[in-house]
mmCIF file of C-alpha atoms in Angstrom:
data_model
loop_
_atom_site.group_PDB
_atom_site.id
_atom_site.type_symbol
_atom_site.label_atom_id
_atom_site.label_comp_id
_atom_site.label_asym_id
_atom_site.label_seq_id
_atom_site.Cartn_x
_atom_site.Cartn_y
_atom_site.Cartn_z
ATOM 1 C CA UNK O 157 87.253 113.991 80.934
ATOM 2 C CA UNK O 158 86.488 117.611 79.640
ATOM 3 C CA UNK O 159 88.964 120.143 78.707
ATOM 4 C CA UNK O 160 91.409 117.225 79.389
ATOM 5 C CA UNK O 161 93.854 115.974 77.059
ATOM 6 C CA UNK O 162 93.566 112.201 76.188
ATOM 7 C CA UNK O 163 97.400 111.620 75.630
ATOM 8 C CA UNK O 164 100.411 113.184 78.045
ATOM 9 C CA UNK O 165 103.859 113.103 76.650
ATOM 10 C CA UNK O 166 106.377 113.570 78.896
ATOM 11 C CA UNK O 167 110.095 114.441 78.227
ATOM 12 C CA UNK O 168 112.548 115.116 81.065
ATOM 13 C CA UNK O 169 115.585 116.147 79.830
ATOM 14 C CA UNK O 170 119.197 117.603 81.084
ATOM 15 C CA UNK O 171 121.562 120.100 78.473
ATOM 16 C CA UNK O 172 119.468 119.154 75.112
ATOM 17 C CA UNK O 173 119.263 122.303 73.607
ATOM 18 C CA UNK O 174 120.283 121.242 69.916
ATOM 19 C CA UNK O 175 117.601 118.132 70.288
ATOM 20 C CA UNK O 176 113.984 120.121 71.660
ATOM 21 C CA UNK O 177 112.920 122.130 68.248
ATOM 22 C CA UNK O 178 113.560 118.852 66.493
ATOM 23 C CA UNK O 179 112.167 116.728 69.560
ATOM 24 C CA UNK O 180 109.166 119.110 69.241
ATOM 25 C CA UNK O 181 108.226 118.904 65.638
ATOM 26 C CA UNK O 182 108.329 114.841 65.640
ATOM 27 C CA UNK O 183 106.319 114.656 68.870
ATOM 28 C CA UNK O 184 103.683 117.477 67.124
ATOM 29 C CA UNK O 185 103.679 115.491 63.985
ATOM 30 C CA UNK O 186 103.205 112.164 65.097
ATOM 31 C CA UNK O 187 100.343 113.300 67.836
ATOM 32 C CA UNK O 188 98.840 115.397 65.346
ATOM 33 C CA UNK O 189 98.539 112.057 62.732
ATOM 34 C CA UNK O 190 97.351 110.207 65.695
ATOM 35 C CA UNK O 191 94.261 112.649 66.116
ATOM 36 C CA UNK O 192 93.543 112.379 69.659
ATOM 37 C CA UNK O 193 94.500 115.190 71.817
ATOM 38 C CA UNK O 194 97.418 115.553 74.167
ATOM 39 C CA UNK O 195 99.895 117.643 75.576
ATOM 40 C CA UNK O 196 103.623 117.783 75.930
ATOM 41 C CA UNK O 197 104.986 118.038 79.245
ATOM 42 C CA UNK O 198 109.243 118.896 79.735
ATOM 43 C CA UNK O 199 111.245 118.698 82.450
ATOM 44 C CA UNK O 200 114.391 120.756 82.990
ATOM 45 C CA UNK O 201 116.195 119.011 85.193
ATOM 46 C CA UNK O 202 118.459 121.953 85.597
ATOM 47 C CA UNK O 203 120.145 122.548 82.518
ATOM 48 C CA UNK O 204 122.921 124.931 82.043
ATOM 49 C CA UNK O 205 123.460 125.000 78.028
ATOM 50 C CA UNK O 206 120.474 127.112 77.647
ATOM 51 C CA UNK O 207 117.819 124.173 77.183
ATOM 52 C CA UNK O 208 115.592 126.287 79.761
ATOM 53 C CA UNK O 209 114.825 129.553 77.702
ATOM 54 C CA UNK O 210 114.452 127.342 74.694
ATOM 55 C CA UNK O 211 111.609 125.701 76.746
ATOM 56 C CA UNK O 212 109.774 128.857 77.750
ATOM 57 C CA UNK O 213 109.476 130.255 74.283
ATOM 58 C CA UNK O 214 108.608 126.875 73.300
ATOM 59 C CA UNK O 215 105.635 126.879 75.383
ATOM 60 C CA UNK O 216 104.779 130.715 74.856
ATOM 61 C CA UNK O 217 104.304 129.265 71.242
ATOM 62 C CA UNK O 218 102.667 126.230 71.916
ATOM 63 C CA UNK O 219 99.361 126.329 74.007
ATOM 64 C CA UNK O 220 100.069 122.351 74.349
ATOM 65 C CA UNK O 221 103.795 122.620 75.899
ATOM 66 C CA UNK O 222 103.829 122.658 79.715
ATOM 67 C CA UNK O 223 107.497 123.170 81.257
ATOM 68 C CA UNK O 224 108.698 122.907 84.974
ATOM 69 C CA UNK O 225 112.157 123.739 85.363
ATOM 70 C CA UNK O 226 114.398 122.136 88.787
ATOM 71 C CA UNK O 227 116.599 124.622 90.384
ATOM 72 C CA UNK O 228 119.752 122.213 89.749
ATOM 73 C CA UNK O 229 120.168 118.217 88.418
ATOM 74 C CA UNK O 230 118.137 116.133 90.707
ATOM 75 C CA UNK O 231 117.990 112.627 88.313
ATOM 76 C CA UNK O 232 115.686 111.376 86.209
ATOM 77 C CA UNK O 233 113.776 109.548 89.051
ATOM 78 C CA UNK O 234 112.583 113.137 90.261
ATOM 79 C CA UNK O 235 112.213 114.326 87.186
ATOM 80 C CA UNK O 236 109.167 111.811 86.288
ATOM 81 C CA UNK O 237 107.778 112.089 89.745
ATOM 82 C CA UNK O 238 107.646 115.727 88.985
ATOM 83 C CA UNK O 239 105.849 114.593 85.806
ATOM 84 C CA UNK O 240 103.749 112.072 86.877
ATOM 85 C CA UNK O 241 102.693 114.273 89.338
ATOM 86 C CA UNK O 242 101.198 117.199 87.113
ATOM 87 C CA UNK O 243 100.203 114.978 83.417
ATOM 88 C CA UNK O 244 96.584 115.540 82.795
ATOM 89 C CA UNK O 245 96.113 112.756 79.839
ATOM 90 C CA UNK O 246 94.747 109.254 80.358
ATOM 91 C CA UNK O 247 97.532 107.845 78.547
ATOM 92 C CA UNK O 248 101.060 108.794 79.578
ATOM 93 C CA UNK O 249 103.825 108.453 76.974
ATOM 94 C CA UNK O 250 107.502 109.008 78.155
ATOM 95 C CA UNK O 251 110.678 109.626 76.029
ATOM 96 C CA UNK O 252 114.059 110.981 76.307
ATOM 97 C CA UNK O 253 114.918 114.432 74.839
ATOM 98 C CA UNK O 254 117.958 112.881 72.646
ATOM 99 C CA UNK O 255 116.166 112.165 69.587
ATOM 100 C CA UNK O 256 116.724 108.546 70.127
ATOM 101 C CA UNK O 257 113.318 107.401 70.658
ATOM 102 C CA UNK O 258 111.267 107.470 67.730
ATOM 103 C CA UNK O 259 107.881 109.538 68.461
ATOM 104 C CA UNK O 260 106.312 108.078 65.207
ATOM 105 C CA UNK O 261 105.922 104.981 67.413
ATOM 106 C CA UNK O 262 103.640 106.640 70.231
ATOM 107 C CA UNK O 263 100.647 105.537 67.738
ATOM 108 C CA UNK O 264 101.945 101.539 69.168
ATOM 109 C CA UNK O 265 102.427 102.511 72.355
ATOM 110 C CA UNK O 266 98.604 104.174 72.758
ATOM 111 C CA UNK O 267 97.179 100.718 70.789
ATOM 112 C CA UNK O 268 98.903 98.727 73.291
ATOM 113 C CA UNK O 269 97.215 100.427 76.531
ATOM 114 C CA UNK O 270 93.893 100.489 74.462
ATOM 115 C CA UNK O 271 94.043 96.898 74.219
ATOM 116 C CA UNK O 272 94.303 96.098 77.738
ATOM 117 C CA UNK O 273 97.916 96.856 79.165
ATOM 118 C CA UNK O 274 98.768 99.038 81.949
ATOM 119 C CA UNK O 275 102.259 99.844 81.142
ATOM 120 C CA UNK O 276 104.027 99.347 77.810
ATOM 121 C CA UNK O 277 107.756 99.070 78.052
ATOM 122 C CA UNK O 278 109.652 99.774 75.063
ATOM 123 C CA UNK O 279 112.661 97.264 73.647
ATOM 124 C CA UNK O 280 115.502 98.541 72.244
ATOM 125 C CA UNK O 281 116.250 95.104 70.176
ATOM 126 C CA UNK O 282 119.067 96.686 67.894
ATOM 127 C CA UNK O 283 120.863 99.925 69.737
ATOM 128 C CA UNK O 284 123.139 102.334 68.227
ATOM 129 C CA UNK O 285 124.878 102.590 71.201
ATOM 130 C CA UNK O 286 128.882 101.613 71.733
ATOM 131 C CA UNK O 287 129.845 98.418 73.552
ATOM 132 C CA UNK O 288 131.044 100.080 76.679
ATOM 133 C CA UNK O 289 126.853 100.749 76.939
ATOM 134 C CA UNK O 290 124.962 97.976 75.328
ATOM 135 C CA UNK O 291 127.265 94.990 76.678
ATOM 136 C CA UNK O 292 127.143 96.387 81.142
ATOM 137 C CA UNK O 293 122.878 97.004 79.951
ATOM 138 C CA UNK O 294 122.531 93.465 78.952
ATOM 139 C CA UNK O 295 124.092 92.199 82.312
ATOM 140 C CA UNK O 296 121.906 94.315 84.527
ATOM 141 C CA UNK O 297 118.816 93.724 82.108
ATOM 142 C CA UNK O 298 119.514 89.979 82.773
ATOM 143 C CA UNK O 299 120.084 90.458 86.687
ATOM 144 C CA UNK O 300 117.298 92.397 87.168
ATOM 145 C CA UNK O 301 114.997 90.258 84.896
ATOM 146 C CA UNK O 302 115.744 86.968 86.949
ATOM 147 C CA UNK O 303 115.654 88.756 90.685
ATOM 148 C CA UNK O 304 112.420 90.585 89.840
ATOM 149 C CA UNK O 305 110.590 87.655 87.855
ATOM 150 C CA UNK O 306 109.576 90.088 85.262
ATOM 151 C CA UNK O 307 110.868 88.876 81.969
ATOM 152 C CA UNK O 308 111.689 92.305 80.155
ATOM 153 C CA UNK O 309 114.803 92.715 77.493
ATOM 154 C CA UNK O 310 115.051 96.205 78.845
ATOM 155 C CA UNK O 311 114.066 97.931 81.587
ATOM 156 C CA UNK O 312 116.533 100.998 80.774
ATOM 157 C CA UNK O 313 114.534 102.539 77.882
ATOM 158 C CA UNK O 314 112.672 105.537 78.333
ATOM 159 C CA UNK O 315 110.064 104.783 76.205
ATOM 160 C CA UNK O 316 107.326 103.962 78.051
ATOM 161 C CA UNK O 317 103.625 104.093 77.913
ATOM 162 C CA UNK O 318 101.071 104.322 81.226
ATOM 163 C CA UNK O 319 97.680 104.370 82.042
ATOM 164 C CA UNK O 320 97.168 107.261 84.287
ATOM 165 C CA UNK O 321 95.858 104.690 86.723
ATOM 166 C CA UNK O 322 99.480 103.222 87.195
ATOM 167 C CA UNK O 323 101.332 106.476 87.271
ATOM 168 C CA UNK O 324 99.414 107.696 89.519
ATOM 169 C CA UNK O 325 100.250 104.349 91.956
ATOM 170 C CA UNK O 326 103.983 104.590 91.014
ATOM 171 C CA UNK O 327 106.548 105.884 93.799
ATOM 172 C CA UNK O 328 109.624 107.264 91.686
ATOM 173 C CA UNK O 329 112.596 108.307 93.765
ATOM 174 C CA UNK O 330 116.454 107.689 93.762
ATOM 175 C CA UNK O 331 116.969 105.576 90.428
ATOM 176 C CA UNK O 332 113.612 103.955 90.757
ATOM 177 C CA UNK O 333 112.934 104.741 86.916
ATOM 178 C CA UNK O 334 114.913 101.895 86.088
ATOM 179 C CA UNK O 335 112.358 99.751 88.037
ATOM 180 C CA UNK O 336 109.120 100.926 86.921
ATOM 181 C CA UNK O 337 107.865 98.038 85.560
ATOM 182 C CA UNK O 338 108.743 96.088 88.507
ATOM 183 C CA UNK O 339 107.153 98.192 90.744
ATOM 184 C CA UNK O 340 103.733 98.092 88.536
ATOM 185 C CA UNK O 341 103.898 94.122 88.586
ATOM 186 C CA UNK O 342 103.801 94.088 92.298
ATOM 187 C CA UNK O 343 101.152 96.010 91.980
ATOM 188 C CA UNK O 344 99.033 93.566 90.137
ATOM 189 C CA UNK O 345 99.259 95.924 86.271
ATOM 190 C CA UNK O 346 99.766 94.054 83.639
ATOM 191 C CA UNK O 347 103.302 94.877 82.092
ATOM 192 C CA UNK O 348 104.304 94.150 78.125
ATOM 193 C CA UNK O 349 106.763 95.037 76.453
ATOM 194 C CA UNK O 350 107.091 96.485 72.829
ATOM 195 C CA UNK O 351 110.291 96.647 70.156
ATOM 196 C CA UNK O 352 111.011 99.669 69.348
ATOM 197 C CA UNK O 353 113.092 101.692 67.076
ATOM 198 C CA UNK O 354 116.320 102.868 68.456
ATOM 199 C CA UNK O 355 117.949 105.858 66.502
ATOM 200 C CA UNK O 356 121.951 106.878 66.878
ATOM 201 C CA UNK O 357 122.225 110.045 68.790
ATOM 202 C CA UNK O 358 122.897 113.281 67.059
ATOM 203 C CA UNK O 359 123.587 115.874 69.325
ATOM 204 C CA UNK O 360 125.477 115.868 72.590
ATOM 205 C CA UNK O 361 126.359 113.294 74.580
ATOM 206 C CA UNK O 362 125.115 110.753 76.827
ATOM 207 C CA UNK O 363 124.949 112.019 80.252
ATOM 208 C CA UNK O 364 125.442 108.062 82.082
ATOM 209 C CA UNK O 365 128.552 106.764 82.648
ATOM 210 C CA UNK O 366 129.597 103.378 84.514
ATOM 211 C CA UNK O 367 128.919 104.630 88.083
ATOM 212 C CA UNK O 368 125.256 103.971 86.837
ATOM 213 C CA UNK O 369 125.786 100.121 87.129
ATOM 214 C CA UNK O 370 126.802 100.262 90.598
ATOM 215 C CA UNK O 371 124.061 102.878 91.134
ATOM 216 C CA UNK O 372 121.584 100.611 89.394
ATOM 217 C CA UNK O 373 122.528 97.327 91.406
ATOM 218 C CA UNK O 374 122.211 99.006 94.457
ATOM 219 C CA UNK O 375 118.666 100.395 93.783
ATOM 220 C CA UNK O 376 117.587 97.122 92.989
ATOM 221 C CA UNK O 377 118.484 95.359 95.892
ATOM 222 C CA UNK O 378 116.067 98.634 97.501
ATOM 223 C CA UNK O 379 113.591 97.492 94.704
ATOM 224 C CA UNK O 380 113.507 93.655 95.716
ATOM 225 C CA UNK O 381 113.345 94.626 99.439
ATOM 226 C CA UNK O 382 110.110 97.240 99.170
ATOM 227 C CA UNK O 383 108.767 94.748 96.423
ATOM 228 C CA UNK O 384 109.092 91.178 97.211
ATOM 229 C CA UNK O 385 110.324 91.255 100.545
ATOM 230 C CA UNK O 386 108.258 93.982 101.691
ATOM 231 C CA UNK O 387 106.094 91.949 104.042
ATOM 232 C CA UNK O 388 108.939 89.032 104.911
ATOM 233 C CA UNK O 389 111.870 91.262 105.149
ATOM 234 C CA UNK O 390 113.855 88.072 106.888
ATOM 235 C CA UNK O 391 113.965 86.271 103.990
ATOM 236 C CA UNK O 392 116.003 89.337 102.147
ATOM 237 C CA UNK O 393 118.616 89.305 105.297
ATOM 238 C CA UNK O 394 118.409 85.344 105.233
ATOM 239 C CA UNK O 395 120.782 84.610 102.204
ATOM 240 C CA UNK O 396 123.396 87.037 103.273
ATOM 241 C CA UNK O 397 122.708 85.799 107.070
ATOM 242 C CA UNK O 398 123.265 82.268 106.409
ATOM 243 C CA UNK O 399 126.248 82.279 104.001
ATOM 244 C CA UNK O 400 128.009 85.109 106.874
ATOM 245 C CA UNK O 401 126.976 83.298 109.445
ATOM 246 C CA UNK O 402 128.101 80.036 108.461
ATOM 247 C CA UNK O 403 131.118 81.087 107.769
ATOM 248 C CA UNK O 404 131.622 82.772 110.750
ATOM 249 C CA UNK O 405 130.414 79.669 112.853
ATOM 250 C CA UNK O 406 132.914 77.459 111.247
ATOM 251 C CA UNK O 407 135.875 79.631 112.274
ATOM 252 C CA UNK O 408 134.647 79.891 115.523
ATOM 253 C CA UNK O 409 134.121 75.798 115.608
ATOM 254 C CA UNK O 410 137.243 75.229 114.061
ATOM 255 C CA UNK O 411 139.090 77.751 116.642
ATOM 256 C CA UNK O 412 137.196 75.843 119.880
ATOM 257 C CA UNK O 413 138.635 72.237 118.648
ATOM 258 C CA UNK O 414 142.146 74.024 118.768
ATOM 259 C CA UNK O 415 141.200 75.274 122.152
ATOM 260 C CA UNK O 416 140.122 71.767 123.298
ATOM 261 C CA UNK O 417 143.267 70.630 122.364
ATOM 262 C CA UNK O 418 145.282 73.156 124.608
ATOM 263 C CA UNK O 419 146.151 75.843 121.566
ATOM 264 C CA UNK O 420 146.008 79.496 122.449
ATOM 265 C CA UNK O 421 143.261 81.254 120.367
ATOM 266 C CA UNK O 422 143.034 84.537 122.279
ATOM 267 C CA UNK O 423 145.347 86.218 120.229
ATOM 268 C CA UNK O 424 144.699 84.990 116.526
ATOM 269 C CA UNK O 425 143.321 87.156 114.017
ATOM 270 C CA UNK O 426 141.300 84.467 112.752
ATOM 271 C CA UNK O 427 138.945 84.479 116.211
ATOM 272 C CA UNK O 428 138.280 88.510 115.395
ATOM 273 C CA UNK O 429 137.268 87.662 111.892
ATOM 274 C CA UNK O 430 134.668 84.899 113.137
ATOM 275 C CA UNK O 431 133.577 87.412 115.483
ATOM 276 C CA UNK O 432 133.124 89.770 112.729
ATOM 277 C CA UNK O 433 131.700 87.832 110.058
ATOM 278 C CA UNK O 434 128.314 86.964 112.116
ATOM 279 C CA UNK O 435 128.199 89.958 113.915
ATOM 280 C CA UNK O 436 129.319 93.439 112.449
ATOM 281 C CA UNK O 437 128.755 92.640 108.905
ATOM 282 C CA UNK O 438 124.973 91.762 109.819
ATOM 283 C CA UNK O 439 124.425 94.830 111.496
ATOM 284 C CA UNK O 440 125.788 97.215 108.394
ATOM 285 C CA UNK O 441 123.698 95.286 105.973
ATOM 286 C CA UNK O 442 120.785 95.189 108.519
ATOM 287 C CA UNK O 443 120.913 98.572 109.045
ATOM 288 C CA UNK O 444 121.344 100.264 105.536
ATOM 289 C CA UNK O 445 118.470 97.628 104.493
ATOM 290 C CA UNK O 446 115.949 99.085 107.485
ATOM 291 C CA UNK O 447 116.773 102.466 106.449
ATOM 292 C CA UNK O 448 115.189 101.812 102.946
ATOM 293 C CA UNK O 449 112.379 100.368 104.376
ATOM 294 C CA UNK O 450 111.670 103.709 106.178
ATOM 295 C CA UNK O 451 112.657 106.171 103.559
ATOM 296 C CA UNK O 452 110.371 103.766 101.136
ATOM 297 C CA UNK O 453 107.469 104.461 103.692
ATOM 298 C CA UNK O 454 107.923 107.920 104.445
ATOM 299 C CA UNK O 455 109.545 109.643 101.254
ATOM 300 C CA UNK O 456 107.581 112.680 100.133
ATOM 301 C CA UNK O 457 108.556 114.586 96.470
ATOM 302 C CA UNK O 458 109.357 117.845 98.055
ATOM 303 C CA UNK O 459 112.216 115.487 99.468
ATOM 304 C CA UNK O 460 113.469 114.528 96.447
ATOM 305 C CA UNK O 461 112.737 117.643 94.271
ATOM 306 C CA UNK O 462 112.837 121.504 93.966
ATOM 307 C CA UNK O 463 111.205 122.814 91.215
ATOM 308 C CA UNK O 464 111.662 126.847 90.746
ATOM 309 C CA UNK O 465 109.338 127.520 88.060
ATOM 310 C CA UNK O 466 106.677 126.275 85.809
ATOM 311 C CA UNK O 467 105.420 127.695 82.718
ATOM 312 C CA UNK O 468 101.990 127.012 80.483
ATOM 313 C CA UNK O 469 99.490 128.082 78.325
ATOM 314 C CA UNK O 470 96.309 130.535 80.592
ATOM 315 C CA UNK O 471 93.514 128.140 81.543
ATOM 316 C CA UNK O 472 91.082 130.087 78.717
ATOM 317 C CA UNK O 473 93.621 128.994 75.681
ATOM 318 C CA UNK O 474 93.762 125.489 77.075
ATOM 319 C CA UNK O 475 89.888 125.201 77.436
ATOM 320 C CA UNK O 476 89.800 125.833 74.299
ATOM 321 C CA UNK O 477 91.846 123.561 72.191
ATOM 322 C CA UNK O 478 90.218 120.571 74.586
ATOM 323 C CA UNK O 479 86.638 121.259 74.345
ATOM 324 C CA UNK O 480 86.307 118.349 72.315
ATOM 325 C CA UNK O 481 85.173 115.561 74.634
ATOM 326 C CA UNK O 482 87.607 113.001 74.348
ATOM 327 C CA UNK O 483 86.831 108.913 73.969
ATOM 328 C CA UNK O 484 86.596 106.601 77.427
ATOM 329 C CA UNK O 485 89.814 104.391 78.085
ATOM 330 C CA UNK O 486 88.285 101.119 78.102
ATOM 331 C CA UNK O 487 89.202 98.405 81.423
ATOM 332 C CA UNK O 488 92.519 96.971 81.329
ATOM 333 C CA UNK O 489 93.488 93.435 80.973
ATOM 334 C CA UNK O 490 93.352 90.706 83.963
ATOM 335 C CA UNK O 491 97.435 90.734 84.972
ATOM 336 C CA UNK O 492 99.051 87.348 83.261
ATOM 337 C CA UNK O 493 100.510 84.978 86.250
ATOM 338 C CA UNK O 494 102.349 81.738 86.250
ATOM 339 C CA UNK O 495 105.213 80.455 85.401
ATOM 340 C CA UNK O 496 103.988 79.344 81.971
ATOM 341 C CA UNK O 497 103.246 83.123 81.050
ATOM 342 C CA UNK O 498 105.831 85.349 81.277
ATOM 343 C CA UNK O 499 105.217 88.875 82.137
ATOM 344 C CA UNK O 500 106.881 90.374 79.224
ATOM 345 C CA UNK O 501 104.402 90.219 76.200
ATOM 346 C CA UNK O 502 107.370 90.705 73.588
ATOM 347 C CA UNK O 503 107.088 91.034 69.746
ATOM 348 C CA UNK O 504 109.084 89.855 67.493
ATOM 349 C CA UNK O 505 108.196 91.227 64.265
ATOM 350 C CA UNK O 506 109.411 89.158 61.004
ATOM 351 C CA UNK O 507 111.217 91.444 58.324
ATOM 352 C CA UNK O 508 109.537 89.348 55.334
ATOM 353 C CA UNK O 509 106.509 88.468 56.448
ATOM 354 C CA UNK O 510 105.944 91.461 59.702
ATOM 355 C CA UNK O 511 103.595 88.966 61.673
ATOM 356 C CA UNK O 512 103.533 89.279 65.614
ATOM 357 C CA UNK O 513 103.875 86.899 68.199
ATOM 358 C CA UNK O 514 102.995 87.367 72.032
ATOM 359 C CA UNK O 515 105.165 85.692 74.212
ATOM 360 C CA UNK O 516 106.624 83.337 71.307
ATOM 361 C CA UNK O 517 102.946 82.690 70.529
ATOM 362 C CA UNK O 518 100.997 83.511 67.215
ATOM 363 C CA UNK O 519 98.827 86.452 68.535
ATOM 364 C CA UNK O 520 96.108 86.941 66.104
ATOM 365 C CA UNK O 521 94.107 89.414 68.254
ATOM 366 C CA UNK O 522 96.974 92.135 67.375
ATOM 367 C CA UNK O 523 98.307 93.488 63.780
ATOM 368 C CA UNK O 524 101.449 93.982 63.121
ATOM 369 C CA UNK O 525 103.140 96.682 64.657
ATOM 370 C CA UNK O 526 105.326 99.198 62.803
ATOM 371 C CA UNK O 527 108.528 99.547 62.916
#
């Protein structure tokens, strides 16, 4: 592509004023070592701490920063569908704005999808991150990993990498960033997964608290049912179906034997809770359940976003910093399947010797990657 940059970053963000010049000089340096060109798209997702005008004379001093600012806090869902809607690059890198992510690993990332993969997933292996954080991650990490069938460590991180292929097929609403990678996979991309290095916050505070659990077990059961179940949506209501119902049918079969035998069950409480359990329960969960269904098939982004400015370098500037052609992203990589090959191509990188494996497999094909 002409006049196109070859790598986006993008870095939604909420209150990070005391992280974006430093943010900004490791993304620069590490895309500038890299020596392919990109550009560095941030979104304010309504930030009140003065994170906004930081932004715009960021990007009145950098032809390669690109801001769009939200009139309030819509999520980081919207915030990457805002993103993924305007990125220019063939490559799509995203990272948080707290300085946690390391940029001097986007060189990894951009081997990975050169190599074949569609979307690169980033690992936090060891986190700097209190228990209250790491231990509820590693039980939804788990959950999600053995619902979805895609055997990630971490679907939380924000460090991700994309061809602009997948972005472009990705629906992000609601807390569907959590999910990305599953939603890819049902796609038919092929998913990996990298380690990367996870750095101790030094400014603010994190902006998650534990009403993200609940919010992130409840987006996945929308997740399984648009992914999985999308076509066979009885099988989703079936488990819940069968363990209400049955309960529900022995009451009522337990209540009719008393009735047989001349008890009164016209008045018991237990009657209305048989009545209950196969009925009214059903028609909550069945409800809710079709609701996604629609919203999943009608959702638009000017539903789930407002954005009330956007800010960039003039088209002449631009034209000129990319008048370099840049280099062809090769084909991807056939999507692994089976149960023998996990979806998750994880490293594990060896502190002595720094060798990679693929999948618990010597992978030869691949040098080691830097931590």
């Amino acid at each position: 592509m002409s006049n196109q940059p070859y790598i986006s970053i993008l870095i939604p963000l909420y209150d990070e004023l005391r992280s974006i010049p430093e943010m900004h000089s490791q993304v620069t340096d590490a895309c500038t070592r890299l020596g392919r060109t990109y550009e560095v798209l941030w979104i304010d997702d309504g930030s009140r701490d003065g994170s906004a005008h930081a932004l715009d004379d960021l990007a009145a001093r950098d032809p390669r920063s690109r801001v769009v600012h939200f009139r309030r806090n819509f999520g980081k869902s919207s915030a990457l569908a805002a993103g993924f809607e305007r990125v220019r690059g063939q490559i799509v890198i995203t990272m948080d704005a707290d300085l946690q992510d390391d940029p001097a690993m986007i060189d990894d990332f951009v081997k990975r999808i050169e190599a074949g993969a569609d979307l690169v997933s980033g690992w936090k292996k060891r986190r700097h991150d209190p228990l209250d954080k790491t231990l509820p991650s590693r039980l939804f990490n788990a959950v999600v990993s053995r619902l979805s069938g895609v055997r990630l460590h971490d679907f939380n991180c924000g460090f991700k990498a994309y061809r602009a292929d997948c972005v472009r097929e990705l629906a992000v609403y609601g807390g569907f960033h959590r999910f990305l990678p599953v939603l890819a996979h049902h796609k038919g991309f092929r998913v990996e997964e990298l380690i990367v290095k996870h750095r101790a916050r030094k400014h603010g505070k994190s902006k998650y608290g534990v009403k993200r659990m609940f919010d992130g077990f409840m987006d996945l059961l929308t997740v399984l049912l648009v992914t999985r179940y999308r076509t066979r949506p009885l099988h989703f209501f079936g488990i819940p179906g069968m363990v209400l119902g049955g309960l529900g049918v022995l009451i009522l079969v337990y209540l009719s034997f008393l009735w047989m035998f001349g008890y009164a069950i016209g008045e018991r409480p237990l009657l209305t809770l048989g009545v209950l359990l196969t009925i009214v329960a059903m028609q909550f969960v069945g409800v809710g359940l079709l609701g996604e269904l629609l919203v999943r098939t009608t959702i638009r982004s000017q539903e789930v976003f407002s954005i009330r400015d956007e800010r960039e370098a003039p088209a002449a500037t631009r034209a000129a910093i990319y008048a370099q052609p840049s280099p062809q992203l090769g084909p991807s990589a056939p999507p692994m399947s089976g149960r023998e090959l996990p979806v998750s191509a994880a490293e594990e990188i060896s502190e002595d010797a720094r060798t990679v494996t693929v999948a618990g497999k010597p992978n030869p094909a691949n040098p080691a990657v830097r931590r």
